[in-house]
mmCIF file of C-alpha atoms in Angstrom:
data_model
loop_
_atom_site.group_PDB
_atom_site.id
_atom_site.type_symbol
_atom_site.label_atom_id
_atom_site.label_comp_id
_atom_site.label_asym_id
_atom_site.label_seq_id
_atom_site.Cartn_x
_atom_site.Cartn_y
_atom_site.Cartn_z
ATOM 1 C CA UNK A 1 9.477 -55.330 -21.033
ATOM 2 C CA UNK A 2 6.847 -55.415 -18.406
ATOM 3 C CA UNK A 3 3.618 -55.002 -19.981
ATOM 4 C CA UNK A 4 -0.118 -53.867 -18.074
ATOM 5 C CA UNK A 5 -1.932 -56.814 -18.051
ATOM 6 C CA UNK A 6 -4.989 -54.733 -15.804
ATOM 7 C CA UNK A 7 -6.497 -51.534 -15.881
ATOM 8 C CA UNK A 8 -9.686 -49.708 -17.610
ATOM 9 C CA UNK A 9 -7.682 -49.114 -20.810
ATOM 10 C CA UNK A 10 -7.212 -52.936 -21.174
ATOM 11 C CA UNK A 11 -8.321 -55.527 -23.561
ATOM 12 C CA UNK A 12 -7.514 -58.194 -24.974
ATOM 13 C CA UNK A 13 -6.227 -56.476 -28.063
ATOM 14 C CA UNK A 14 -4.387 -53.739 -26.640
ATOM 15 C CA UNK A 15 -2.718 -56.630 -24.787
ATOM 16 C CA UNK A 16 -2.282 -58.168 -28.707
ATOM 17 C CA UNK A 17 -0.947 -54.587 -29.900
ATOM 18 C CA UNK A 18 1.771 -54.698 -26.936
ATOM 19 C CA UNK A 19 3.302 -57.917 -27.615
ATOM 20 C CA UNK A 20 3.348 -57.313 -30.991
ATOM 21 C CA UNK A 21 5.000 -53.890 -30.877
ATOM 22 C CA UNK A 22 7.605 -55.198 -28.022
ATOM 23 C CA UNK A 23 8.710 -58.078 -30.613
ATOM 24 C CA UNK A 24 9.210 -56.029 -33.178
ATOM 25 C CA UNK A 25 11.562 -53.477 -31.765
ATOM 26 C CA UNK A 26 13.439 -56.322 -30.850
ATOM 27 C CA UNK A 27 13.088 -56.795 -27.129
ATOM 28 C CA UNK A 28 14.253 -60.556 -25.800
ATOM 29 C CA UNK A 29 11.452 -60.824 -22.609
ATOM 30 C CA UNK A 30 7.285 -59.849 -22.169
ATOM 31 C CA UNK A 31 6.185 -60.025 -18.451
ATOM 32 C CA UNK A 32 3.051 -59.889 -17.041
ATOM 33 C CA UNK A 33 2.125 -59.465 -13.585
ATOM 34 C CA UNK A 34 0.127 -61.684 -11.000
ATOM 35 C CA UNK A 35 -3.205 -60.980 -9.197
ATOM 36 C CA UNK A 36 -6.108 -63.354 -8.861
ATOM 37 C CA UNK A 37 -8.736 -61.348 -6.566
ATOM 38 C CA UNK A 38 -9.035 -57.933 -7.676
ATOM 39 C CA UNK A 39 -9.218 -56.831 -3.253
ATOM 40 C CA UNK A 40 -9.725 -53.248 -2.603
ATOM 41 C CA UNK A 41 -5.902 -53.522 -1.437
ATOM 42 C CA UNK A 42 -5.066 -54.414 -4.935
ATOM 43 C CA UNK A 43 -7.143 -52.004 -7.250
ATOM 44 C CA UNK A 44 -5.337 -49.153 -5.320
ATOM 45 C CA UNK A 45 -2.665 -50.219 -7.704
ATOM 46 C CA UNK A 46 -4.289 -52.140 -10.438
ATOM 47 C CA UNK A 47 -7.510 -51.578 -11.278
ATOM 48 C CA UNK A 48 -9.845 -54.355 -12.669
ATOM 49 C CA UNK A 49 -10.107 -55.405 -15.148
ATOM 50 C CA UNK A 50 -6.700 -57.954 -14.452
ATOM 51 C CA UNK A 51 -5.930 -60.558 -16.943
ATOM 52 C CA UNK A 52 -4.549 -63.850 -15.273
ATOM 53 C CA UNK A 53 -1.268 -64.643 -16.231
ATOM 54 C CA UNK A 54 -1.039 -68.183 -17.136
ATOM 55 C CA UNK A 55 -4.124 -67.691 -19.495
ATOM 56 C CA UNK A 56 -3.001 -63.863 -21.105
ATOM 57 C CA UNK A 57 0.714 -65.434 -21.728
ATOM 58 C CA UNK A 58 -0.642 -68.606 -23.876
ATOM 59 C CA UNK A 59 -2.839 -66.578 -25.872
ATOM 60 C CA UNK A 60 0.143 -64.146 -26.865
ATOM 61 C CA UNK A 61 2.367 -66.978 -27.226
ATOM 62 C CA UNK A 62 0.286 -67.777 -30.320
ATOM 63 C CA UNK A 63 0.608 -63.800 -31.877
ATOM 64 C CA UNK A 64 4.495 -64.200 -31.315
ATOM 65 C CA UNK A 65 7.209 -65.886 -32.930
ATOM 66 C CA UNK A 66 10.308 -65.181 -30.986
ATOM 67 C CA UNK A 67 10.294 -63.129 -27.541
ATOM 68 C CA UNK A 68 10.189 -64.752 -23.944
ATOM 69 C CA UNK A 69 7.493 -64.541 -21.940
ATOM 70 C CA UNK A 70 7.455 -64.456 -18.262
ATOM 71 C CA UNK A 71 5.729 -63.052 -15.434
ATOM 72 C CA UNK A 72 7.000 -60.878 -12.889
ATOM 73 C CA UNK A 73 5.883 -62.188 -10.777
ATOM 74 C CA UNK A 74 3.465 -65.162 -9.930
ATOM 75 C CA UNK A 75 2.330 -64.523 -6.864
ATOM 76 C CA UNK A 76 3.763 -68.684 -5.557
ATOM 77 C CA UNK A 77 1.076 -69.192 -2.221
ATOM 78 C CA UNK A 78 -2.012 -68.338 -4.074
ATOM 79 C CA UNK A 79 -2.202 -71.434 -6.253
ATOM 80 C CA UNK A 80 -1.598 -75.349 -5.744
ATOM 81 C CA UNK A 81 2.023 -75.708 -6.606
ATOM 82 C CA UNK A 82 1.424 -78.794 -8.693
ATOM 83 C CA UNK A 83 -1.376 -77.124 -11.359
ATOM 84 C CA UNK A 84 1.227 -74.608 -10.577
ATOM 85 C CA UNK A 85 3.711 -76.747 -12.250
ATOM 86 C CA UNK A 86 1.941 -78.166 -14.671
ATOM 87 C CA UNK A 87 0.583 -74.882 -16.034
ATOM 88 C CA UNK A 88 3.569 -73.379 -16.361
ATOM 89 C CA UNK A 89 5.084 -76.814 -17.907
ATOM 90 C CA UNK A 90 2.399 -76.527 -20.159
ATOM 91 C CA UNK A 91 2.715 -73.168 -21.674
ATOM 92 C CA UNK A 92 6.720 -73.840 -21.832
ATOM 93 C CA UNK A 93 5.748 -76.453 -24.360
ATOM 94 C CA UNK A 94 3.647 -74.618 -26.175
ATOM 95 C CA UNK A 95 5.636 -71.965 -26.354
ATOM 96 C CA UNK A 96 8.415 -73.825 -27.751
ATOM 97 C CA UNK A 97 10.543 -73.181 -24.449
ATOM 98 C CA UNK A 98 10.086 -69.422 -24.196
ATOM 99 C CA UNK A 99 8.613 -69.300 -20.479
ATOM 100 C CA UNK A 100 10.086 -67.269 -17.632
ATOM 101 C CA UNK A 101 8.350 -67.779 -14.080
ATOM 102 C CA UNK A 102 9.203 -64.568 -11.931
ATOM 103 C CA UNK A 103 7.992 -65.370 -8.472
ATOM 104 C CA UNK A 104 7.303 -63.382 -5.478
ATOM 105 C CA UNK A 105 5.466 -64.409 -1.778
ATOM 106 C CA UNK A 106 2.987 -61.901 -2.668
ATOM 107 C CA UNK A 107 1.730 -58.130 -0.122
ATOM 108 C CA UNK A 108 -2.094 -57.715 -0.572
ATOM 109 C CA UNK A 109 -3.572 -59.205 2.308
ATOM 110 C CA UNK A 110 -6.932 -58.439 1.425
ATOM 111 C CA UNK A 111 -6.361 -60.833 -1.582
ATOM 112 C CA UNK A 112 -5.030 -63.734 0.409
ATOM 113 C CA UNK A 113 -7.609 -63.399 3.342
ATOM 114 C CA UNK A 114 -10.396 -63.723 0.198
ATOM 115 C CA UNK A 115 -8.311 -66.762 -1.445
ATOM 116 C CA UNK A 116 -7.808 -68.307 2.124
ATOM 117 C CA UNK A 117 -4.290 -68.255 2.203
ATOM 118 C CA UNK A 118 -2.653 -67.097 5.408
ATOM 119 C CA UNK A 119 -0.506 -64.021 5.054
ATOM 120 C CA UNK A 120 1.920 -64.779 7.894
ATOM 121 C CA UNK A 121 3.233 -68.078 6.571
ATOM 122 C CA UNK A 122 3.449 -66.510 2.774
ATOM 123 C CA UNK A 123 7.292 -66.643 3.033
ATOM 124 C CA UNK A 124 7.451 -70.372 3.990
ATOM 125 C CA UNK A 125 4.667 -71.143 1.713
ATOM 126 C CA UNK A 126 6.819 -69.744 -1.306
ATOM 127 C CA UNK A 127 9.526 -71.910 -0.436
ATOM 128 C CA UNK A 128 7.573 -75.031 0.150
ATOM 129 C CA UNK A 129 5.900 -74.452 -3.141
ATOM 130 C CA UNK A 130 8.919 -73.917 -4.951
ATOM 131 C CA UNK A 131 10.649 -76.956 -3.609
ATOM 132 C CA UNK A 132 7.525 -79.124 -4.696
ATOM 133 C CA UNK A 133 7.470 -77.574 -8.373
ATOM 134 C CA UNK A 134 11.076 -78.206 -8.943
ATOM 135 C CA UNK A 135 10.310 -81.687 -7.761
ATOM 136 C CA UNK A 136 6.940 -82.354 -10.205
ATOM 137 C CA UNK A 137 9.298 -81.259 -13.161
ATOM 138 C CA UNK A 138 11.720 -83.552 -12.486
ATOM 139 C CA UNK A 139 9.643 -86.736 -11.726
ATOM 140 C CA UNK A 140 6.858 -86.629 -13.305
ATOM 141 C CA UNK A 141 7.137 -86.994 -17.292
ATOM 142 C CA UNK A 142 4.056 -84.921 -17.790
ATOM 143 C CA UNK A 143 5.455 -81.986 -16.582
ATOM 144 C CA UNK A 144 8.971 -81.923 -18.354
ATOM 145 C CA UNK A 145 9.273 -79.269 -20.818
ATOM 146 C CA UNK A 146 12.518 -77.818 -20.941
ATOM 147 C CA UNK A 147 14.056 -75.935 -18.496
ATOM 148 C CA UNK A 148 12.094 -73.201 -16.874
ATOM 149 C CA UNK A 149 14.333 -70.578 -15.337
ATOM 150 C CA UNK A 150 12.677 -69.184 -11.790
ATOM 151 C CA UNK A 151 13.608 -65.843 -11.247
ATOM 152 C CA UNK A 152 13.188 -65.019 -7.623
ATOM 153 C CA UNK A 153 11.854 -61.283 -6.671
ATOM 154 C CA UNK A 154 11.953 -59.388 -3.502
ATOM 155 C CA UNK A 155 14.189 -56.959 -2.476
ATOM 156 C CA UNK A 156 15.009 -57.468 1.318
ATOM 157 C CA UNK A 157 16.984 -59.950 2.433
ATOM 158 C CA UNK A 158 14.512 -62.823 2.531
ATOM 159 C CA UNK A 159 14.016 -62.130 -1.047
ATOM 160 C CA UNK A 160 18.010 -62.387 -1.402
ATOM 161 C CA UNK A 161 18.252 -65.721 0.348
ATOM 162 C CA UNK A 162 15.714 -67.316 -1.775
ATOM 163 C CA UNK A 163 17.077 -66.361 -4.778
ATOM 164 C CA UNK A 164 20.289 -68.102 -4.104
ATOM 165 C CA UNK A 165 18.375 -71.128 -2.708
ATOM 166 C CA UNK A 166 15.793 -71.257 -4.954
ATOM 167 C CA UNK A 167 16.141 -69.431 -8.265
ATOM 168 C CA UNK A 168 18.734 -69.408 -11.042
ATOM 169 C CA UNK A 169 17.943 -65.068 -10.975
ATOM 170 C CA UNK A 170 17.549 -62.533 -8.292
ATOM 171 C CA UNK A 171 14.518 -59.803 -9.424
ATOM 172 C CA UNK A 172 14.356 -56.940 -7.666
ATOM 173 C CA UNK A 173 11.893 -54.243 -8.632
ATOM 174 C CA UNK A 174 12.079 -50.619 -9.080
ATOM 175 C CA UNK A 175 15.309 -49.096 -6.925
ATOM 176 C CA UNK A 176 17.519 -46.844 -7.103
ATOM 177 C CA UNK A 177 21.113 -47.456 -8.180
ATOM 178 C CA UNK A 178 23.086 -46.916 -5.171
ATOM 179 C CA UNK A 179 20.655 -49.232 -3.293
ATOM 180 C CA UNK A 180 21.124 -52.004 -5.842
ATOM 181 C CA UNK A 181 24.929 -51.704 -5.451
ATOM 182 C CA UNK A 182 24.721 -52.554 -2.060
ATOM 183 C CA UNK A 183 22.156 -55.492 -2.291
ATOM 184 C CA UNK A 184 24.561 -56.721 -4.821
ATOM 185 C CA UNK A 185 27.145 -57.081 -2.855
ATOM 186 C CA UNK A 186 24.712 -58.599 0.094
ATOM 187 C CA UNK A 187 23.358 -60.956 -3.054
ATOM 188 C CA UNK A 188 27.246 -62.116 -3.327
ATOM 189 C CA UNK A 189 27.630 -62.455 0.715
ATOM 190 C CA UNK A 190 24.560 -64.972 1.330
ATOM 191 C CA UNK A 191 25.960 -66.849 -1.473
ATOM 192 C CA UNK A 192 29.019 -67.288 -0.183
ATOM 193 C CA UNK A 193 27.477 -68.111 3.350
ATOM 194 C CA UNK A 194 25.476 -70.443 1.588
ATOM 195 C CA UNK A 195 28.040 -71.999 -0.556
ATOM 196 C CA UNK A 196 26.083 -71.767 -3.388
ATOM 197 C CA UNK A 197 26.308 -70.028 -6.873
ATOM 198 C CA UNK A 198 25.616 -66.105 -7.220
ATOM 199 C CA UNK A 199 22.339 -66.096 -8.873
ATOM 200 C CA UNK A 200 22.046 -64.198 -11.997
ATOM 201 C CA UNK A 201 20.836 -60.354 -11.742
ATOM 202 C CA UNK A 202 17.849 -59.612 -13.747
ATOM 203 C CA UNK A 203 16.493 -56.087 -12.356
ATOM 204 C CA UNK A 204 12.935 -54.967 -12.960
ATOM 205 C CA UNK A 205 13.405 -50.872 -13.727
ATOM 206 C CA UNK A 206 11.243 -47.978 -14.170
ATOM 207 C CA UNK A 207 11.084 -46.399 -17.989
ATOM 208 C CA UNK A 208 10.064 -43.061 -17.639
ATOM 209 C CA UNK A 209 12.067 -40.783 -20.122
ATOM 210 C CA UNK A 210 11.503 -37.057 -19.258
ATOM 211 C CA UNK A 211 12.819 -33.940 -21.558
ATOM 212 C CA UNK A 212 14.858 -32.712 -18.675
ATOM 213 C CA UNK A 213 17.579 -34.710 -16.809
ATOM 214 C CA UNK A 214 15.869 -35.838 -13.116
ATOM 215 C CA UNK A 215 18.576 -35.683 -9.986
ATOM 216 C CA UNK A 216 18.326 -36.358 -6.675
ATOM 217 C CA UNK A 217 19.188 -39.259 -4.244
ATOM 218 C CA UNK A 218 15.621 -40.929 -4.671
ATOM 219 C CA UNK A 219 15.710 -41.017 -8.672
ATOM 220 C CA UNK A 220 14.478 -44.617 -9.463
ATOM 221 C CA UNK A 221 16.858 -46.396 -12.211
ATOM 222 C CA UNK A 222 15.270 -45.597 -15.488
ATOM 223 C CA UNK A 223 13.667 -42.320 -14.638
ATOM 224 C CA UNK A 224 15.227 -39.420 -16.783
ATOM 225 C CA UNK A 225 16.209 -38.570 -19.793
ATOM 226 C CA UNK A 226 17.450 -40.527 -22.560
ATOM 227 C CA UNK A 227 20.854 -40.194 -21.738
ATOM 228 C CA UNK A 228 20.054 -40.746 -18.316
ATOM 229 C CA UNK A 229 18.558 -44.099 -19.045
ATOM 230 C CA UNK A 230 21.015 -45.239 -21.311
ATOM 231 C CA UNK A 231 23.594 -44.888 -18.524
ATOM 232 C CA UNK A 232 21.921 -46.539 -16.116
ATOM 233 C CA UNK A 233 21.394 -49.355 -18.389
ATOM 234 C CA UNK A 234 25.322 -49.313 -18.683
ATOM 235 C CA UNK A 235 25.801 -49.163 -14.957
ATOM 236 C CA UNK A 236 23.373 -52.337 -14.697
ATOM 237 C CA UNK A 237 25.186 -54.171 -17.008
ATOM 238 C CA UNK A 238 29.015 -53.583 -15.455
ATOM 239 C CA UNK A 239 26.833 -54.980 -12.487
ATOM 240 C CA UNK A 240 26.828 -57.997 -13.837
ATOM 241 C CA UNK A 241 23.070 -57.863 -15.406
ATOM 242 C CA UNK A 242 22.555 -59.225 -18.612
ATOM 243 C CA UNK A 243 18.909 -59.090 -18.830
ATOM 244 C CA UNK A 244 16.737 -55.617 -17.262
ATOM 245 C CA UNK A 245 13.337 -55.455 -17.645
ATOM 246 C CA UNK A 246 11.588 -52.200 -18.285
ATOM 247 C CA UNK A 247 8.227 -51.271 -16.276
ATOM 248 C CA UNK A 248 6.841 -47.776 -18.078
ATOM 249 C CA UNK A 249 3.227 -47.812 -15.601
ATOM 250 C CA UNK A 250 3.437 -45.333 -13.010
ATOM 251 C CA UNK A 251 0.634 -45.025 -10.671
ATOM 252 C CA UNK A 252 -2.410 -43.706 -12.431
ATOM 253 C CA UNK A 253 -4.978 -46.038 -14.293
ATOM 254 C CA UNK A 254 -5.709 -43.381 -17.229
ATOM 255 C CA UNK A 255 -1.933 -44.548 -18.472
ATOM 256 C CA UNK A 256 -3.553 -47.386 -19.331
ATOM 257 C CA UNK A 257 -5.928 -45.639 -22.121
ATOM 258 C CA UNK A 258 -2.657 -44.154 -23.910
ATOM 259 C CA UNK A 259 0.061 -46.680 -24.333
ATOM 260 C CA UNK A 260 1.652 -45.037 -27.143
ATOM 261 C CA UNK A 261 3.450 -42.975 -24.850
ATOM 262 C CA UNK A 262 5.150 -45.913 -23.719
ATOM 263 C CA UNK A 263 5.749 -47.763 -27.340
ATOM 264 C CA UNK A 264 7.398 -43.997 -28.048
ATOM 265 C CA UNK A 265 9.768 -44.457 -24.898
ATOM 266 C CA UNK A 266 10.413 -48.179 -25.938
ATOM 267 C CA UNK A 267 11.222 -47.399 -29.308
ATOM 268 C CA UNK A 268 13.756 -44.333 -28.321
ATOM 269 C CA UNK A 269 15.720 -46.908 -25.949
ATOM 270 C CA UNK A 270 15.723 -49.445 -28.881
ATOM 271 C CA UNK A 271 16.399 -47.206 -31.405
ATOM 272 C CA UNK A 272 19.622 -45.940 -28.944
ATOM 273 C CA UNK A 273 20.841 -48.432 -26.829
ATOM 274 C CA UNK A 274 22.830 -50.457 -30.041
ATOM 275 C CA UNK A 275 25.254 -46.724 -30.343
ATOM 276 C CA UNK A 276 26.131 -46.661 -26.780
ATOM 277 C CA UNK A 277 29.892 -46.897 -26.665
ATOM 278 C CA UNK A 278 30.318 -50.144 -24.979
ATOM 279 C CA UNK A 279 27.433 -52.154 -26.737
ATOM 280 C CA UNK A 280 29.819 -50.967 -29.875
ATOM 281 C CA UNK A 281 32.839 -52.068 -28.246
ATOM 282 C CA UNK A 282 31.357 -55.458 -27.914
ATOM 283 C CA UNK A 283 30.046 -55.232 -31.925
ATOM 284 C CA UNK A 284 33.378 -54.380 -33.497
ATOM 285 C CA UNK A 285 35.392 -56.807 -31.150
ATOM 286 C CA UNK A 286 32.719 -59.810 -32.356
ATOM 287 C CA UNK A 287 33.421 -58.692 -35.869
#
């Protein structure tokens, strides 16, 4: 579950009341997402107030027991990959291992002119940064804490080819289904080219469930009705995916003020999900 970490509705215990209610219908994963300079660029799409990652996720790691928590994604060129490192080495220890790091090079360039970051080298940046962090956690005793998977997002091809360089998942955000077919098998090709190991596929999806079933080439995966959404869930996991995140913010800030819409929408695809026929398949042959 991707949870709004940003907008006028926002505080710190809403934020409390989400990752309570998205542990206790069960979900595995809690993601936040990454902005540091609230630019004009980046209100357009979340509004102030924005609650920084690193700081929101170790304060809810204390109101939760069991569910992951990740962010997706970090923006990588914006901070110093070794506090980089060492923060998120940090809150995997006190966590007790449950840290994610989702990572993306990052669009606003509003934000990165006011952080001082140049835009054009973002990509390369990301990399470098990446390489570095990978190499603080495996020197340097202070920053060991466990494994942290990186889960690489970015859904053109650059995106693709650092995921299989660089991250132990591919992310992509919010697509449609035949799209994510296709980049599949792409995903598959580079790492072949590569000679490396397909990176897991951990899709970040719309949840919007509607009373009436939504068609259409351009439907986003998760859009629809509850049936709709069920299957699509299916068709992600004969994909291969064994984790999908769920995103229910659309594009206006007022959502924000109401997020029992979304806890109702969470809690239909929780309650459902267990019946579907091959998630029963799977039960009875474990039995």
């Amino acid at each position: 579950m991707n949870i709004p970490n940003f907008g006028p509705g926002t505080d710190p215990d809403v934020l409390g009341r989400w990752a309570r209610t998205v542990e206790a219908l069960g979900y595995d994963l809690l993601m936040i997402s990454d902005h540091v300079v609230v630019t004009s660029d980046v209100a357009e799409h979340y509004p102030a107030p924005f609650y920084e990652p690193f700081t929101t996720l170790s304060w809810l790691a204390g109101l939760t027991e069991r569910v992951m928590l990740g962010t997706s994604v970090l923006i990588v060129p914006y901070r110093h990959p070794l506090l980089t490192a060492r923060m998120a080495a940090n809150l995997n220890r006190i966590s007790g291992g449950r840290l994610i790091l989702g990572v993306g090079t990052g669009w606003a360039r509003q934000e990165f002119a006011a952080l001082g970051v140049p835009f054009e080298r973002r990509g390369r940046l990301t990399d470098d940064h990446l390489r570095a962090m990978h190499a603080a956690w495996a020197d340097e005793e202070d920053y060991r804490a466990g494994r942290i998977p990186i889960w690489v997002g970015g859904n053109g091809d650059a995106g693709l080819r650092r995921a299989v360089r660089l991250g132990e998942a591919w992310h992509p955000l919010r697509m449609t289904l035949p799209w994510l077919r296709g980049a599949v098998d792409r995903l598959k090709a580079v790492a072949d080219e590569l000679e490396r190991p397909v990176p897991a596929l951990t899709p970040r999806i719309v949840l919007r469930l509607t009373d009436a079933p939504v068609t259409g080439p351009e439907r986003l995966a998760g859009v629809g009705t509850a049936e709709q959404i069920l299957d699509d869930l299916e068709e992600l996991r004969l994909l291969g995916s064994e984790t999908v995140v769920l995103d229910p913010f659309g594009s206006d800030p007022a959502e924000t003020f109401h997020p029992q819409a979304a806890w109702r929408a969470l809690a239909t695809v929780a309650d459902l999900w267990p019946r579907t026929p091959a998630t029963r398949e799977r039960s009875d042959h474990d039995t």
